[in-house]
mmCIF file of C-alpha atoms in Angstrom:
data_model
loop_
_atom_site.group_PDB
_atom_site.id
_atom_site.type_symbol
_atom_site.label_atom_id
_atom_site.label_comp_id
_atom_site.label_asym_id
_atom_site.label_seq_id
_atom_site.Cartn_x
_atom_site.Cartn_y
_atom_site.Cartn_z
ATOM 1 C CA UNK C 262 15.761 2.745 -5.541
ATOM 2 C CA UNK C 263 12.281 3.878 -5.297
ATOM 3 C CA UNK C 264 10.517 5.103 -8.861
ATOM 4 C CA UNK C 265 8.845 7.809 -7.119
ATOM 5 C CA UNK C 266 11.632 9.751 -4.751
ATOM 6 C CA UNK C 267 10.806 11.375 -1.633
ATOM 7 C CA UNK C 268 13.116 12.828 0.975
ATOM 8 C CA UNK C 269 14.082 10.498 3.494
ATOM 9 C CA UNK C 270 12.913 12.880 6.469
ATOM 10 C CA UNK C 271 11.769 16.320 7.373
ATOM 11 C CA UNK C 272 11.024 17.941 11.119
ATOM 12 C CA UNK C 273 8.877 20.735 12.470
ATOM 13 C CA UNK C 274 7.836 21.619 15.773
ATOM 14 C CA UNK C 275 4.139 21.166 17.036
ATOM 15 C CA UNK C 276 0.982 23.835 15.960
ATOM 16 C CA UNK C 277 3.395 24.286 12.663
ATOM 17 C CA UNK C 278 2.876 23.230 8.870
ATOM 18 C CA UNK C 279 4.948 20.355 6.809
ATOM 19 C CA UNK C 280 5.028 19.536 2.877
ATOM 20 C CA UNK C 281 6.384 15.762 1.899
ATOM 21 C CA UNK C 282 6.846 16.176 -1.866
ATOM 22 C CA UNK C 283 6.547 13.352 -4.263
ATOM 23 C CA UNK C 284 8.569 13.027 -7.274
ATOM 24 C CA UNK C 285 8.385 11.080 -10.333
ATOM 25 C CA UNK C 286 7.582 11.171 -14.293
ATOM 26 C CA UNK C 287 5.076 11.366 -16.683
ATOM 27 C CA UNK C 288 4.571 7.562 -16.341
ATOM 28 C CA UNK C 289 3.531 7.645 -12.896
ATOM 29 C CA UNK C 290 2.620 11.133 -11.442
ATOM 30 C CA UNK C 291 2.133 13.021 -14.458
ATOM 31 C CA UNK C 292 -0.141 10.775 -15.626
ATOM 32 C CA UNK C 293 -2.142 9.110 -13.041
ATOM 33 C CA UNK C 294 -3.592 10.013 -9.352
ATOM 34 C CA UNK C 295 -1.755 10.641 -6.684
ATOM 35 C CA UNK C 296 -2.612 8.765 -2.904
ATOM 36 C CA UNK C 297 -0.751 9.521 0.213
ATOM 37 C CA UNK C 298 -0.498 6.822 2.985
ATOM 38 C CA UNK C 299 0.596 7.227 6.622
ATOM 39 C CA UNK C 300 2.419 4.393 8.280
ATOM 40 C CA UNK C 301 2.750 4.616 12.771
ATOM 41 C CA UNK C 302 5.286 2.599 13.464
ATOM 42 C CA UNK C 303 4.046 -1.092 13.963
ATOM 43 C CA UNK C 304 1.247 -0.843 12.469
ATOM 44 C CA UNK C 305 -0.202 -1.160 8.627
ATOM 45 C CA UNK C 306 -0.375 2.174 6.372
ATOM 46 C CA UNK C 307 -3.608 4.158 6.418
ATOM 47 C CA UNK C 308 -4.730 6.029 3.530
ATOM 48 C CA UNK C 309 -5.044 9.550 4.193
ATOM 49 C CA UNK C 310 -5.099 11.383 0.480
ATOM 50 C CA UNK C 311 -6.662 9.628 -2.996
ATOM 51 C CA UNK C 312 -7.061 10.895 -6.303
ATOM 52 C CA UNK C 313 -4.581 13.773 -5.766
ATOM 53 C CA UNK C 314 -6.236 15.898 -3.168
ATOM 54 C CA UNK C 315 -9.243 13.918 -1.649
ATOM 55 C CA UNK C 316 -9.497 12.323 1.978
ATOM 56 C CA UNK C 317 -11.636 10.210 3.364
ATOM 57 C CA UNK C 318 -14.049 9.911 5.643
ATOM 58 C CA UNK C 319 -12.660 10.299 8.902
ATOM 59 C CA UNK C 320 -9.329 11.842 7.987
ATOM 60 C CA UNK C 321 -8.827 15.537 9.292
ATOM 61 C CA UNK C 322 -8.275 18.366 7.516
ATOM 62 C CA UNK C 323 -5.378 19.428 8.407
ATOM 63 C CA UNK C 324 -3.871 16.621 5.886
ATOM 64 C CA UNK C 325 -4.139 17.907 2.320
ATOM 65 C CA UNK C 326 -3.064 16.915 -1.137
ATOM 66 C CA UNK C 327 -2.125 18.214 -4.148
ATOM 67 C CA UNK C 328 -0.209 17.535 -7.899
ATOM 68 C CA UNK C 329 1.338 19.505 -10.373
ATOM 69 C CA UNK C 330 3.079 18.271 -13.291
ATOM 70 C CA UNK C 331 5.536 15.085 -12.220
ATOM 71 C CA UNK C 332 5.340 16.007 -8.894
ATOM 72 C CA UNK C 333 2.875 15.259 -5.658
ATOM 73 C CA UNK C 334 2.734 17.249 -2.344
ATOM 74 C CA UNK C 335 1.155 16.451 0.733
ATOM 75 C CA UNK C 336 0.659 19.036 3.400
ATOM 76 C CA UNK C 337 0.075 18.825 6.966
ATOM 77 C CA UNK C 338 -0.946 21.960 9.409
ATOM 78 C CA UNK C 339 -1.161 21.574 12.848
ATOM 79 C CA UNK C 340 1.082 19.348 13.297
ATOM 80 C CA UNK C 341 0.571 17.297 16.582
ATOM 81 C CA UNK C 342 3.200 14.713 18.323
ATOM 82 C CA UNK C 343 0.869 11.853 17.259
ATOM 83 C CA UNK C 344 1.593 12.590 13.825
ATOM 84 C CA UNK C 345 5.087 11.082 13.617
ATOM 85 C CA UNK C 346 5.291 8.358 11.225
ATOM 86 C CA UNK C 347 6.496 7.463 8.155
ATOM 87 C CA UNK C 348 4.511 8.911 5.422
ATOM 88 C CA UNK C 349 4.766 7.261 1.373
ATOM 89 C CA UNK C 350 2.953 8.169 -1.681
ATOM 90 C CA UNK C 351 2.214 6.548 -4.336
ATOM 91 C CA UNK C 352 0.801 5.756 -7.951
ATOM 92 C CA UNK C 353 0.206 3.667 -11.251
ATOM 93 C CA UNK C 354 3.253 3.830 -13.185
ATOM 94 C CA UNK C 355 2.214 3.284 -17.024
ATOM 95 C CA UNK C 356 5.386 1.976 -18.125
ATOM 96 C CA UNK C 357 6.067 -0.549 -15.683
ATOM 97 C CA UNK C 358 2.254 -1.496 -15.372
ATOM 98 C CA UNK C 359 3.012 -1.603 -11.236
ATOM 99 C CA UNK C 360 1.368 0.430 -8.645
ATOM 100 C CA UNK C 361 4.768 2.032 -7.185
ATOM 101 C CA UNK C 362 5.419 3.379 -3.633
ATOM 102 C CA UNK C 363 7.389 6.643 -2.728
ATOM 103 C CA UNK C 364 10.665 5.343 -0.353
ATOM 104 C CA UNK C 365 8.774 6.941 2.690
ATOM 105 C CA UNK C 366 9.223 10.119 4.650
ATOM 106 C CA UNK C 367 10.040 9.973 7.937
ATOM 107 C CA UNK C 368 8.304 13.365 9.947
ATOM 108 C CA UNK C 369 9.792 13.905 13.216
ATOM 109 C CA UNK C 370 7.490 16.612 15.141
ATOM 110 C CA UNK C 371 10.323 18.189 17.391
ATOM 111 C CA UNK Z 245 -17.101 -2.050 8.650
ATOM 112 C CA UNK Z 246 -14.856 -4.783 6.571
ATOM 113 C CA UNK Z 247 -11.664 -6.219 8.249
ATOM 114 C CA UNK Z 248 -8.701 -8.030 6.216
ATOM 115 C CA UNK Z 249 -6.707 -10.609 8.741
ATOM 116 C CA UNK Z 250 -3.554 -11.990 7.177
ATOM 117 C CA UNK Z 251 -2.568 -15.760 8.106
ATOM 118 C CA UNK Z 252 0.236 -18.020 7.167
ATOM 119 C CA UNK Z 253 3.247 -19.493 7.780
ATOM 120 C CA UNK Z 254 5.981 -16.954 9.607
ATOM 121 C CA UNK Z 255 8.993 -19.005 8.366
ATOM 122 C CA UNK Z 256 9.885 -20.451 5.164
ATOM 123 C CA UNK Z 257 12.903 -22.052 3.514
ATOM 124 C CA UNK Z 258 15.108 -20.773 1.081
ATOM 125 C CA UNK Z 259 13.511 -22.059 -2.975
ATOM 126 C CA UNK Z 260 10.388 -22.734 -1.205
ATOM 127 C CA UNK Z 261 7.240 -21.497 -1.570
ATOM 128 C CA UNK Z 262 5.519 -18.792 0.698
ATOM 129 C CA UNK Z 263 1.932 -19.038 0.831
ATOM 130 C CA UNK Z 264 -0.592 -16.671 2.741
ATOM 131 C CA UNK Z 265 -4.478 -15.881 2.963
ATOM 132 C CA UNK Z 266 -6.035 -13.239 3.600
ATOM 133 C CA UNK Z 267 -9.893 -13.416 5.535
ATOM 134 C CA UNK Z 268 -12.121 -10.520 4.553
ATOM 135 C CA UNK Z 269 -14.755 -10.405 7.190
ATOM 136 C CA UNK Z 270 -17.640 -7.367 7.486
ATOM 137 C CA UNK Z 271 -18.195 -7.969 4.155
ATOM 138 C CA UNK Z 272 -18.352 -9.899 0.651
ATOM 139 C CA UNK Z 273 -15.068 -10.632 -1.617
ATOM 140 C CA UNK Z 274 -17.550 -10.368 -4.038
ATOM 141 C CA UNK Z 275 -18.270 -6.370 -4.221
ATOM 142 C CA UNK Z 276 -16.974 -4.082 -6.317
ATOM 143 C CA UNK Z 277 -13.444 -4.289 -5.055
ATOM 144 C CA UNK Z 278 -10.161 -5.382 -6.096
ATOM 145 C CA UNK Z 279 -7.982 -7.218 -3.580
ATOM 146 C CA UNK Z 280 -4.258 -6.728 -3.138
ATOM 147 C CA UNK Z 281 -1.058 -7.905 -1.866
ATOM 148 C CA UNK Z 282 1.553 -5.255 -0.771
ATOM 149 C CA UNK Z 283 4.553 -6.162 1.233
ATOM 150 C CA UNK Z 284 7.545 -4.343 3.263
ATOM 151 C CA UNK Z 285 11.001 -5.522 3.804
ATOM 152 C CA UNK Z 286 12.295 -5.005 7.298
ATOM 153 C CA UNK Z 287 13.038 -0.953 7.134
ATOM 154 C CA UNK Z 288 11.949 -0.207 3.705
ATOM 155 C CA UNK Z 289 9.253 0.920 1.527
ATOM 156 C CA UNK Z 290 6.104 -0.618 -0.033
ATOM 157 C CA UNK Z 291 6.250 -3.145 -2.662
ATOM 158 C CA UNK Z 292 2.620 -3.932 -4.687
ATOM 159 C CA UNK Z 293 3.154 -7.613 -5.492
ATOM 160 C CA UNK Z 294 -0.416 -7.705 -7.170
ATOM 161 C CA UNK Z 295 -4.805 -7.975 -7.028
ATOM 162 C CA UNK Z 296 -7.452 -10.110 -7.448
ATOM 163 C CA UNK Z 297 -11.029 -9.421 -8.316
ATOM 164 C CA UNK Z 298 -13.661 -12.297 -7.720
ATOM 165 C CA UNK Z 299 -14.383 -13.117 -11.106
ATOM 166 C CA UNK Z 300 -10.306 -14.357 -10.614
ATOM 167 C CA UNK Z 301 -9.270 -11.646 -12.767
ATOM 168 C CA UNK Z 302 -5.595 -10.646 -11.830
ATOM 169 C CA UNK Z 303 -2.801 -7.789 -12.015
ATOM 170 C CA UNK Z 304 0.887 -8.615 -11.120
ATOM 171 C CA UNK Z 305 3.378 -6.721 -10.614
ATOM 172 C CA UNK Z 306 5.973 -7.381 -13.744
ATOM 173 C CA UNK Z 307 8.892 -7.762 -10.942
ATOM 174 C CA UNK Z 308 7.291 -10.586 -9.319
ATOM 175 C CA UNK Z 309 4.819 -12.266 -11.806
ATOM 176 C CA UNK Z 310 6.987 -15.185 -12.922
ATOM 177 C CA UNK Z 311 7.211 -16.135 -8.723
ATOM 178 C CA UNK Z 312 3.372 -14.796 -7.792
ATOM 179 C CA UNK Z 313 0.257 -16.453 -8.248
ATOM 180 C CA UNK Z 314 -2.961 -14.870 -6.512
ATOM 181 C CA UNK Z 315 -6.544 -17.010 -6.283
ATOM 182 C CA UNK Z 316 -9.829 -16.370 -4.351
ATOM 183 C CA UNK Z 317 -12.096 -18.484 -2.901
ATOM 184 C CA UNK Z 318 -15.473 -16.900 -2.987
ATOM 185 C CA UNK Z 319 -17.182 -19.766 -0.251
ATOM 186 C CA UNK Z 320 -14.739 -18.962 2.515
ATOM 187 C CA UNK Z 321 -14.868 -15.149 1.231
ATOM 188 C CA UNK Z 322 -10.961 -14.893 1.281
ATOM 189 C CA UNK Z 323 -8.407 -14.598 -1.388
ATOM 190 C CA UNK Z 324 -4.786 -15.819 -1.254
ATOM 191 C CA UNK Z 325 -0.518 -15.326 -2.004
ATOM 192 C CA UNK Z 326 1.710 -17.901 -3.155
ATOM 193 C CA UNK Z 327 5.244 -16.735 -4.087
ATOM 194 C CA UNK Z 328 7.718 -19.030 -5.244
ATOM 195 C CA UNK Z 329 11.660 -19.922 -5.248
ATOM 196 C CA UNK Z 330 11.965 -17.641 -2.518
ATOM 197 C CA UNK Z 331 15.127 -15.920 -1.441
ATOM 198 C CA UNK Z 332 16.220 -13.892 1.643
ATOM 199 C CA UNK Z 333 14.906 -11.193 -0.233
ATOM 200 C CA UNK Z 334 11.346 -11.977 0.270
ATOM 201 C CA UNK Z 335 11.938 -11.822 3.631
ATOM 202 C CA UNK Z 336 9.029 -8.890 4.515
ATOM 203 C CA UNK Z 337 5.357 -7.878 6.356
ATOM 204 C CA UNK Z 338 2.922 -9.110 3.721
ATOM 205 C CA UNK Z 339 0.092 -6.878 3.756
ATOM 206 C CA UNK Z 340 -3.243 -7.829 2.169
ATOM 207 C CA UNK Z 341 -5.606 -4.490 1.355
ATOM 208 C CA UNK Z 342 -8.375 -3.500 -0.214
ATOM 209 C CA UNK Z 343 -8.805 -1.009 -3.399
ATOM 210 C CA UNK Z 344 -10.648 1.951 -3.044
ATOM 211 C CA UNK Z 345 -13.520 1.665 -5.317
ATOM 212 C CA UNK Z 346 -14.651 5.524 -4.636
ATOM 213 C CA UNK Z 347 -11.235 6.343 -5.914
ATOM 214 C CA UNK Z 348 -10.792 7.043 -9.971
ATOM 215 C CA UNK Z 349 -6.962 6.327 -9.510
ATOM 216 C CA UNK Z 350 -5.241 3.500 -7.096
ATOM 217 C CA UNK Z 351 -5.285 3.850 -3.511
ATOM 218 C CA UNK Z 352 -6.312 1.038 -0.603
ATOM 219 C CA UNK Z 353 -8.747 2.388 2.154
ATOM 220 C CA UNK Z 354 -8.668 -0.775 4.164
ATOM 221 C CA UNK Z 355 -5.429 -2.881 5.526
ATOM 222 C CA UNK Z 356 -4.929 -5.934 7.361
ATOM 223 C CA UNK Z 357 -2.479 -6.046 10.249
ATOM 224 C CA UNK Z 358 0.517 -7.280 8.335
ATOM 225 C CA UNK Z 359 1.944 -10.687 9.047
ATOM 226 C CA UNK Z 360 6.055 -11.077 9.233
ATOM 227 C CA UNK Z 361 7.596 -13.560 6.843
ATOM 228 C CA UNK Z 362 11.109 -14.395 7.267
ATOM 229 C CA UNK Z 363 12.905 -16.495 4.421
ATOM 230 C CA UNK Z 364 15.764 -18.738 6.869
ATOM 231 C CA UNK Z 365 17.223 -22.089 6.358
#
């Protein structure tokens, strides 16, 4: 059971929009920056969103971030076939002094 | 541009001890960056298991820290995992990373490859 909870999957069809929400508490989320990963299969997470709602060089932006309150939300617009993956957030969590993980989304892009 | 290339053992015994380095070449252990070991169970999520810095400063995660001890070794510019009394459980991809040092919160811009450790008799 993952301290921050995301839902296990979502789906949209290509050219469309997606939100991944990110839930936790005010030890984690509420309190601390946000950072959104995405994972193809195989291969090693890539960071796509830090500190809530910035990217990185090199990241597209038709990935976008944002927080409010306990709760994290990454968008994606456009959404292209090469953009299935697993998708996790995640945080500092104050109370368990841990950097904690979201349980992964799974976007299918029908 | 700085790589991360895990290495290690890809079987170990159940109550032994998993050990694992991590090579950081394109650049110096010694910036302004904290190093990291996250893993990933077969089918699961991301666990932090904990970071270095190369003063040999650490963070563990609570969960772990009584199994996980992290060093670095500044000559061969590499830092390195050894987990303890393992179980089936620590069967995983161990992930080394890097901290974003841009970033005011915590979030890794650079990844190795992942190396597969299975825990088996």
């Amino acid at each position: 059971q993952s301290v921050l909870t995301q839902p296990p999957s979502v789906s949209a069809a290509p050219g469309q929009k997606v939100t991944i929400s990110c839930s936790g508490s005010s030890s984690n989320i509420g309190n601390n920056y946000v950072s959104w990963y995405q994972q193809l299969p195989g291969t090693a997470p890539k960071l796509l969103i830090y500190d809530n709602n910035k990217r990185p060089s090199g990241i597209p932006d038709r990935f976008s971030g944002s927080k409010s309150g306990t709760s994290a939300t990454l968008g994606i617009t456009g959404l292209q076939t090469g953009d299935e993956a697993d998708y996790y957030c995640g945080t500092w969590d104050s109370s368990l002094s841990a950097l904690v993980f979201g349980g992964g989304t799974k976007l299918t892009v029908l | 541009q700085v790589q991360l290339q895990e290495s290690g053992p890809g079987l170990v015994k159940p109550s032994g001890t998993l050990s694992l380095t991590c090579a950081v070449s394109g650049g110096s252990i010694s910036s302004s960056n904290w190093w990291s070991w996250i893993r990933q169970p077969p089918g699961k999520g991301l666990e932090w298991i904990g970071e270095i810095y190369h003063s040999g400063s650490t963070n563990y995660n609570p969960s772990l820290k009584s199994r996980v001890t992290i060093s670095v070794d500044k000559s061969k510019n590499q830092f390195s995992l050894k987990l303890s009394s393992v179980t089936a459980a620590d069967t995983a991809v161990y992930y080394c990373a890097r901290r974003y040092d841009i970033a005011a919160g915590d979030a890794f811009d650079i990844w190795g490859q992942g190396t597969m450790v299975t825990v088996s008799s």
